Amino acid sequence: RCDRAGPCRHDPLTAEAGAGPGGRGSRIRRAGKRPASAAPSPAPGVPLDTITPVLNSATFPAMGTTTLVAVADPAALTAALAAVREVIEAVDATCSRFKPSSELCSLNRAAGGPARRVSPLLGDAIAAALEAAASTNGLVDPTMGRLIERLGYSVTFGELPRDGPRIDVEIRAAPGWDTVVQDLERRTVQIPETGAIDLGAVGKPWAADRAARAAAQRTGSGILVSCGGDVALAGEPPHEGCCIRVAERPGAAAWQDVLAFDGGIATSGTGNRAWQRGGRVYHHILDPATGMPAASPWRTVTVAAASCAAANAAATAAIVLGAQAPAWLDDLGLPARLVDGGGHVVSLGAWPRPR
């Protein structure tokens, strides 16, 4: 549900979103413009009201990005931060495709072999990835690990050289999410010989959901967790909601403030994680039908959904769908904000319209 709102006053939960449709969108509404006399826009992760009497948010590096934790009750920050760290660090150690020692890398090295028993954490992550694939009709496919690596994205984006010599790659479809066999009762997973699981499309948002729930349960406070701009909410939010700045990247000139009350908000885009090889630009959102970066009219897609993982799956699928994305998102009833290559904004469903 979306409600209109007046000017955005101070709110202890703030974040910046930008960096599968498993349910309807989260409750969001438009935040009013700041008065002309207000201070300049703050840095990412800094409350929009920069005169904050108490510390209510903190950040730490993880998963190749920055994680922000914000609380409705400032007294809960220390405990909330600890709970979020525990979850994020466990997910990173278990599910990263950039760490040879991770359980996911071990599973990928066993591709083509018999089913392997996995930990509950990795099992849950893979189940979330398969759910995202099923709910997007395979547009978000976790079996593209080898396809993204052949394009050079085999290290964290911070370590990835932005330029390099030409690479020769052919059109090659993903093995397909339905070739992954998971037995939830026996906690086993089997992947095809040509596949490698990449949890990039769900890993951070799923971790944000899990971390926000853990922190809310531990502290009883309203919690916001942002993993690289993928925002999850848990617990009781402030009366006025959580003020979230939606932008293509931190400090971008074009942005929109929205107030969220539950669920999650996530942004997928083709510009932030892009690199060149031989003068050709590549980005990290692949079309499973070709194994190549999706050719999309959308520069960014932001979606609000019942969870951050669902929002990110829908946003990523919309990039791949291209021109058909608005109708698809409308059919799902998901509030969304799409920005095309020329900067034109398309608002769908209950997404707040800018004034």
CSV table of C-alpha atoms in Angstrom, one decimal:
chain,number,residue,atom,x,y,z
A,1,ARG,CA,0.0,0.0,0.0
A,2,CYS,CA,1.3,3.5,-0.8
A,3,ASP,CA,0.3,6.6,1.1
A,4,ARG,CA,1.1,10.2,0.2
A,5,ALA,CA,3.1,12.2,2.8
A,6,GLY,CA,4.0,15.7,3.6
A,7,PRO,CA,7.6,17.0,4.0
A,8,CYS,CA,10.0,14.4,5.3
A,9,ARG,CA,11.0,15.2,8.9
A,10,HIS,CA,13.8,13.6,10.9
A,11,ASP,CA,13.6,9.9,10.9
A,12,PRO,CA,16.1,7.6,12.7
A,13,LEU,CA,16.1,5.0,9.9
A,14,THR,CA,17.7,6.2,6.7
A,15,ALA,CA,19.5,4.6,3.8
A,16,GLU,CA,20.4,4.9,0.2
A,17,ALA,CA,19.1,2.4,-2.3
A,18,GLY,CA,21.0,2.0,-5.6
A,19,ALA,CA,24.0,0.3,-6.0
A,20,GLY,CA,11.6,-12.3,-7.0
A,21,PRO,CA,8.5,-11.4,-6.9
A,22,GLY,CA,7.5,-13.6,-3.9
A,23,GLY,CA,4.8,-11.3,-2.7
A,24,ARG,CA,3.3,-7.8,-3.1
A,25,GLY,CA,5.3,-4.7,-2.5
A,26,SER,CA,6.2,-3.3,0.8
A,27,ARG,CA,4.3,-0.2,2.1
A,28,ILE,CA,6.0,2.9,0.8
A,29,ARG,CA,5.0,6.5,0.3
A,30,ARG,CA,6.6,9.7,-1.1
A,31,ALA,CA,8.8,11.8,1.1
A,32,GLY,CA,8.3,15.5,0.6
A,33,LYS,CA,11.1,17.7,-0.7
A,34,ARG,CA,13.4,19.2,1.9
A,35,PRO,CA,13.0,23.0,2.5
A,36,ALA,CA,15.2,25.3,0.4
A,37,SER,CA,17.0,26.4,3.5
A,38,ALA,CA,17.9,22.9,4.5
A,39,ALA,CA,21.5,21.7,4.6
A,40,PRO,CA,23.1,20.0,1.5
A,41,SER,CA,22.4,16.4,0.8
A,42,PRO,CA,24.4,14.2,3.2
A,43,ALA,CA,26.8,11.5,2.3
A,44,PRO,CA,25.4,8.0,1.7
A,45,GLY,CA,24.4,6.3,5.0
A,46,VAL,CA,24.1,9.6,6.8
A,47,PRO,CA,20.6,10.5,8.2
A,48,LEU,CA,18.9,13.1,5.9
A,49,ASP,CA,18.5,15.3,9.0
A,50,THR,CA,22.2,15.7,9.8
A,51,ILE,CA,21.5,17.2,13.2
A,52,THR,CA,21.1,13.9,15.0
A,53,PRO,CA,21.2,14.0,18.8
A,54,VAL,CA,22.1,10.3,19.2
A,55,LEU,CA,23.9,7.6,17.2
A,56,ASN,CA,21.4,5.4,15.5
A,57,SER,CA,23.3,3.9,12.6
A,58,ALA,CA,26.7,2.3,11.8
A,59,THR,CA,28.4,0.8,8.8
A,60,PHE,CA,31.0,-1.9,8.2
A,61,PRO,CA,32.6,-3.4,5.1
A,62,ALA,CA,31.5,-6.9,4.0
A,63,MET,CA,30.7,-8.9,0.9
A,64,GLY,CA,32.7,-6.5,-1.3
A,65,THR,CA,30.5,-3.5,-0.3
A,66,THR,CA,29.3,-1.5,2.7
A,67,THR,CA,26.6,-2.7,5.1
A,68,LEU,CA,24.6,-0.2,6.9
A,69,VAL,CA,22.6,-0.9,10.1
A,70,ALA,CA,20.1,1.6,11.4
A,71,VAL,CA,17.8,1.2,14.4
A,72,ALA,CA,14.6,2.9,15.6
A,73,ASP,CA,15.8,2.7,19.2
A,74,PRO,CA,19.4,4.1,19.6
A,75,ALA,CA,20.0,2.0,22.7
A,76,ALA,CA,19.7,-1.1,20.5
A,77,LEU,CA,22.4,-0.2,18.0
A,78,THR,CA,25.3,-2.1,19.6
A,79,ALA,CA,23.3,-5.4,19.8
A,80,ALA,CA,21.8,-4.9,16.4
A,81,LEU,CA,25.2,-4.3,14.8
A,82,ALA,CA,26.5,-7.4,16.4
A,83,ALA,CA,23.6,-9.5,15.2
A,84,VAL,CA,23.9,-8.2,11.6
A,85,ARG,CA,27.6,-8.8,11.6
A,86,GLU,CA,27.2,-12.4,12.6
A,87,VAL,CA,24.7,-13.1,9.8
A,88,ILE,CA,26.6,-11.1,7.0
A,89,GLU,CA,30.0,-12.6,7.9
A,90,ALA,CA,28.5,-16.1,8.0
A,91,VAL,CA,26.8,-15.7,4.6
A,92,ASP,CA,30.0,-14.2,3.1
A,93,ALA,CA,32.2,-17.0,4.3
A,94,THR,CA,29.8,-19.7,3.2
A,95,CYS,CA,28.3,-18.3,0.0
A,96,SER,CA,30.9,-16.2,-1.8
A,97,ARG,CA,32.1,-17.4,-5.2
A,98,PHE,CA,35.2,-15.2,-4.8
A,99,LYS,CA,36.6,-17.1,-1.8
A,100,PRO,CA,38.1,-20.5,-2.8
A,101,SER,CA,37.6,-21.7,0.8
A,102,SER,CA,33.9,-21.0,0.8
A,103,GLU,CA,31.4,-23.9,0.8
A,104,LEU,CA,29.9,-22.6,-2.4
A,105,CYS,CA,33.2,-22.8,-4.2
A,106,SER,CA,33.7,-26.3,-2.9
A,107,LEU,CA,30.3,-27.3,-4.3
A,108,ASN,CA,31.0,-25.7,-7.7
A,109,ARG,CA,34.2,-27.6,-7.9
A,110,ALA,CA,32.1,-30.8,-7.6
A,111,ALA,CA,29.9,-29.9,-10.5
A,112,GLY,CA,28.9,-32.9,-12.5
A,113,GLY,CA,29.4,-35.3,-9.6
A,114,PRO,CA,26.9,-36.9,-7.2
A,115,ALA,CA,24.7,-34.9,-4.9
A,116,ARG,CA,26.6,-33.3,-2.0
A,117,ARG,CA,25.4,-32.6,1.4
A,118,VAL,CA,25.4,-28.8,2.3
A,119,SER,CA,25.1,-26.8,5.4
A,120,PRO,CA,21.7,-25.4,6.4
A,121,LEU,CA,23.0,-21.9,5.6
A,122,LEU,CA,24.1,-22.7,2.0
A,123,GLY,CA,21.0,-24.8,1.5
A,124,ASP,CA,18.8,-21.9,2.5
A,125,ALA,CA,20.7,-19.6,0.1
A,126,ILE,CA,20.4,-21.9,-2.8
A,127,ALA,CA,16.7,-22.5,-2.1
A,128,ALA,CA,16.3,-18.7,-2.2
A,129,ALA,CA,18.1,-18.5,-5.5
A,130,LEU,CA,16.0,-21.3,-7.0
A,131,GLU,CA,12.8,-19.6,-5.7
A,132,ALA,CA,13.9,-16.3,-7.4
A,133,ALA,CA,14.5,-18.2,-10.6
A,134,ALA,CA,11.1,-20.0,-10.5
A,135,SER,CA,9.3,-16.8,-9.7
A,136,THR,CA,10.9,-14.9,-12.7
A,137,ASN,CA,10.5,-17.8,-15.2
A,138,GLY,CA,14.3,-18.3,-15.2
A,139,LEU,CA,15.2,-14.7,-16.0
A,140,VAL,CA,17.2,-14.7,-12.8
A,141,ASP,CA,19.3,-17.9,-13.1
A,142,PRO,CA,21.8,-19.0,-10.5
A,143,THR,CA,23.7,-21.3,-12.8
A,144,MET,CA,25.6,-18.6,-14.7
A,145,GLY,CA,28.7,-18.7,-12.5
A,146,ARG,CA,31.0,-19.8,-15.3
A,147,LEU,CA,29.4,-17.5,-17.8
A,148,ILE,CA,30.1,-14.4,-15.7
A,149,GLU,CA,33.6,-15.5,-14.9
A,150,ARG,CA,34.5,-15.9,-18.6
A,151,LEU,CA,33.7,-12.2,-19.0
A,152,GLY,CA,36.4,-11.4,-16.4
A,153,TYR,CA,34.2,-11.0,-13.3
A,154,SER,CA,36.0,-13.7,-11.3
A,155,VAL,CA,37.1,-11.4,-8.3
A,156,THR,CA,35.2,-8.9,-6.2
A,157,PHE,CA,34.2,-5.8,-8.2
A,158,GLY,CA,36.6,-3.7,-6.1
A,159,GLU,CA,39.4,-5.9,-7.4
A,160,LEU,CA,38.2,-6.2,-10.9
A,161,PRO,CA,40.4,-4.2,-13.5
A,162,ARG,CA,38.0,-1.7,-15.2
A,163,ASP,CA,39.9,-2.1,-18.5
A,164,GLY,CA,41.7,-4.8,-20.2
A,165,PRO,CA,42.5,-6.6,-23.5
A,166,ARG,CA,39.8,-8.0,-25.8
A,167,ILE,CA,38.2,-11.2,-24.9
A,168,ASP,CA,36.5,-13.6,-27.4
A,169,VAL,CA,33.3,-15.1,-26.0
A,170,GLU,CA,30.5,-16.9,-27.8
A,171,ILE,CA,26.8,-16.9,-27.2
A,172,ARG,CA,26.1,-19.7,-24.7
A,173,ALA,CA,22.9,-20.2,-22.8
A,174,ALA,CA,23.0,-20.9,-19.0
A,175,PRO,CA,22.7,-24.5,-18.0
A,176,GLY,CA,19.3,-23.6,-16.4
A,177,TRP,CA,18.1,-23.3,-12.9
A,178,ASP,CA,16.0,-26.4,-13.3
A,179,THR,CA,19.2,-28.5,-13.8
A,180,VAL,CA,20.0,-27.9,-10.1
A,181,VAL,CA,18.7,-30.7,-8.0
A,182,GLN,CA,18.1,-29.8,-4.3
A,183,ASP,CA,16.7,-32.2,-1.7
A,184,LEU,CA,15.6,-30.1,1.2
A,185,GLU,CA,15.0,-33.0,3.5
A,186,ARG,CA,18.4,-34.6,3.0
A,187,ARG,CA,20.1,-31.2,2.6
A,188,THR,CA,21.8,-32.2,-0.7
A,189,VAL,CA,22.5,-30.3,-3.9
A,190,GLN,CA,23.6,-31.5,-7.3
A,191,ILE,CA,24.7,-29.2,-10.1
A,192,PRO,CA,25.4,-30.1,-13.7
A,193,GLU,CA,28.9,-30.4,-15.1
A,194,THR,CA,28.6,-27.3,-17.1
A,195,GLY,CA,27.2,-25.2,-14.3
A,196,ALA,CA,28.5,-23.2,-11.4
A,197,ILE,CA,26.2,-21.5,-8.9
A,198,ASP,CA,26.4,-17.7,-8.6
A,199,LEU,CA,24.3,-16.3,-5.8
A,200,GLY,CA,25.0,-12.7,-6.9
A,201,ALA,CA,21.4,-11.9,-7.8
A,202,VAL,CA,20.1,-12.9,-4.4
A,203,GLY,CA,23.0,-13.1,-2.0
A,204,LYS,CA,23.2,-9.6,-0.7
A,205,PRO,CA,19.4,-8.9,-0.5
A,206,TRP,CA,18.8,-12.3,1.0
A,207,ALA,CA,21.5,-11.7,3.6
A,208,ALA,CA,20.0,-8.3,4.3
A,209,ASP,CA,16.6,-9.9,5.0
A,210,ARG,CA,18.1,-12.5,7.2
A,211,ALA,CA,20.3,-10.0,9.1
A,212,ALA,CA,17.4,-7.5,9.6
A,213,ARG,CA,15.2,-10.3,11.1
A,214,ALA,CA,18.0,-11.5,13.4
A,215,ALA,CA,18.6,-8.0,14.7
A,216,ALA,CA,15.0,-7.2,15.2
A,217,GLN,CA,14.5,-10.5,17.1
A,218,ARG,CA,17.5,-9.8,19.3
A,219,THR,CA,16.7,-6.2,20.1
A,220,GLY,CA,13.0,-5.7,19.7
A,221,SER,CA,13.8,-2.6,17.8
A,222,GLY,CA,12.8,-1.6,14.3
A,223,ILE,CA,15.8,-2.4,12.0
A,224,LEU,CA,17.0,-1.3,8.6
A,225,VAL,CA,19.8,-3.2,7.0
A,226,SER,CA,21.3,-2.1,3.7
A,227,CYS,CA,23.8,-4.3,1.9
A,228,GLY,CA,25.3,-2.2,-0.9
A,229,GLY,CA,22.0,-0.4,-1.3
A,230,ASP,CA,19.7,-3.4,-1.1
A,231,VAL,CA,17.5,-2.4,1.8
A,232,ALA,CA,15.6,-4.8,4.2
A,233,LEU,CA,13.3,-3.7,7.0
A,234,ALA,CA,12.2,-5.7,10.1
A,235,GLY,CA,10.5,-5.0,13.4
A,236,GLU,CA,8.4,-2.0,14.2
A,237,PRO,CA,9.4,1.0,12.0
A,238,PRO,CA,9.1,4.6,13.2
A,239,HIS,CA,5.7,6.1,12.8
A,240,GLU,CA,6.8,8.1,9.8
A,241,GLY,CA,8.5,5.2,8.2
A,242,CYS,CA,12.1,4.8,7.0
A,243,CYS,CA,13.4,7.4,4.7
A,244,ILE,CA,15.3,5.8,1.8
A,245,ARG,CA,17.0,7.7,-1.0
A,246,VAL,CA,16.8,6.0,-4.3
A,247,ALA,CA,19.6,6.8,-6.7
A,248,GLU,CA,21.8,5.2,-9.3
A,249,ARG,CA,24.8,5.6,-7.1
A,250,PRO,CA,25.8,7.4,-3.9
A,251,GLY,CA,26.0,11.1,-4.5
A,252,ALA,CA,24.1,11.0,-7.8
A,253,ALA,CA,22.5,14.2,-8.9
A,254,ALA,CA,19.1,12.5,-9.7
A,255,TRP,CA,17.4,10.9,-6.7
A,256,GLN,CA,14.1,10.3,-5.0
A,257,ASP,CA,13.3,10.0,-1.3
A,258,VAL,CA,10.6,7.5,-0.3
A,259,LEU,CA,9.3,6.3,3.0
A,260,ALA,CA,9.2,2.6,3.6
A,261,PHE,CA,7.5,0.7,6.4
A,262,ASP,CA,8.2,-3.0,5.8
A,263,GLY,CA,9.5,-5.5,3.3
A,264,GLY,CA,12.4,-4.4,1.1
A,265,ILE,CA,13.6,-2.1,-1.6
A,266,ALA,CA,16.3,-3.1,-4.1
A,267,THR,CA,17.9,-1.6,-7.2
A,268,SER,CA,19.5,-3.3,-10.2
A,269,GLY,CA,21.3,-1.5,-12.9
A,270,THR,CA,23.8,-1.8,-15.7
A,271,GLY,CA,26.1,1.1,-14.9
A,272,ASN,CA,27.5,0.6,-11.5
A,273,ARG,CA,29.2,-2.7,-12.2
A,274,ALA,CA,30.6,-2.3,-15.6
A,275,TRP,CA,34.0,-2.9,-17.1
A,276,GLN,CA,35.7,-2.8,-20.5
A,277,ARG,CA,37.6,-5.4,-22.5
A,278,GLY,CA,39.1,-4.4,-25.8
A,279,GLY,CA,36.9,-1.3,-25.8
A,280,ARG,CA,33.7,-3.3,-25.3
A,281,VAL,CA,31.6,-2.5,-22.2
A,282,TYR,CA,30.4,-5.5,-20.1
A,283,HIS,CA,28.1,-5.4,-17.1
A,284,HIS,CA,27.2,-8.0,-14.5
A,285,ILE,CA,23.5,-8.7,-15.3
A,286,LEU,CA,23.5,-11.5,-17.8
A,287,ASP,CA,20.7,-12.8,-20.1
A,288,PRO,CA,20.4,-16.5,-19.4
A,289,ALA,CA,19.4,-17.1,-23.0
A,290,THR,CA,22.8,-15.8,-24.3
A,291,GLY,CA,25.2,-15.8,-21.4
A,292,MET,CA,26.0,-12.2,-22.3
A,293,PRO,CA,25.2,-8.8,-20.6
A,294,ALA,CA,21.5,-8.0,-21.0
A,295,ALA,CA,20.8,-5.4,-23.7
A,296,SER,CA,18.2,-3.3,-21.8
A,297,PRO,CA,16.6,0.1,-22.3
A,298,TRP,CA,16.7,0.5,-18.5
A,299,ARG,CA,19.7,2.0,-16.7
A,300,THR,CA,18.2,1.2,-13.3
A,301,VAL,CA,15.2,-0.6,-12.0
A,302,THR,CA,14.1,-0.2,-8.3
A,303,VAL,CA,11.4,-2.4,-6.9
A,304,ALA,CA,9.6,-2.6,-3.5
A,305,ALA,CA,8.4,-6.0,-2.4
A,306,ALA,CA,7.6,-8.2,0.5
A,307,SER,CA,11.3,-8.9,1.0
A,308,CYS,CA,14.5,-7.5,-0.2
A,309,ALA,CA,15.3,-10.7,-2.0
A,310,ALA,CA,12.0,-10.6,-3.8
A,311,ALA,CA,12.6,-7.0,-4.7
A,312,ASN,CA,16.0,-7.6,-6.1
A,313,ALA,CA,14.9,-10.7,-8.1
A,314,ALA,CA,12.1,-8.6,-9.7
A,315,ALA,CA,14.5,-5.7,-10.4
A,316,THR,CA,17.1,-7.9,-12.1
A,317,ALA,CA,14.5,-9.7,-14.1
A,318,ALA,CA,13.1,-6.4,-15.3
A,319,ILE,CA,16.5,-5.4,-16.6
A,320,VAL,CA,16.7,-8.6,-18.6
A,321,LEU,CA,13.1,-8.3,-19.8
A,322,GLY,CA,13.8,-4.9,-21.3
A,323,ALA,CA,10.8,-3.2,-22.9
A,324,GLN,CA,8.4,-5.8,-21.5
A,325,ALA,CA,9.3,-5.1,-17.9
A,326,PRO,CA,6.7,-2.4,-17.1
A,327,ALA,CA,3.8,-4.7,-18.1
A,328,TRP,CA,5.3,-7.6,-16.2
A,329,LEU,CA,5.9,-5.7,-13.0
A,330,ASP,CA,2.4,-4.2,-13.3
A,331,ASP,CA,0.9,-7.7,-13.6
A,332,LEU,CA,2.7,-8.7,-10.4
A,333,GLY,CA,1.4,-5.6,-8.6
A,334,LEU,CA,4.9,-4.5,-7.6
A,335,PRO,CA,5.7,-0.8,-7.0
A,336,ALA,CA,8.7,0.1,-9.2
A,337,ARG,CA,10.8,2.9,-10.6
A,338,LEU,CA,12.5,2.4,-13.9
A,339,VAL,CA,15.0,4.8,-15.4
A,340,ASP,CA,15.9,4.6,-19.0
A,341,GLY,CA,19.2,5.4,-20.8
A,342,GLY,CA,18.1,9.0,-21.2
A,343,GLY,CA,17.2,9.5,-17.5
A,344,HIS,CA,13.4,9.4,-18.1
A,345,VAL,CA,11.7,7.9,-15.0
A,346,VAL,CA,8.7,5.5,-15.3
A,347,SER,CA,6.8,4.9,-12.0
A,348,LEU,CA,4.6,1.8,-11.8
A,349,GLY,CA,1.9,0.7,-9.4
A,350,ALA,CA,2.0,2.2,-5.9
A,351,TRP,CA,5.5,3.7,-6.4
A,352,PRO,CA,5.3,7.3,-5.2
A,353,ARG,CA,5.3,9.8,-8.1
A,354,PRO,CA,7.8,12.6,-7.8
A,355,ARG,CA,6.4,16.1,-7.4
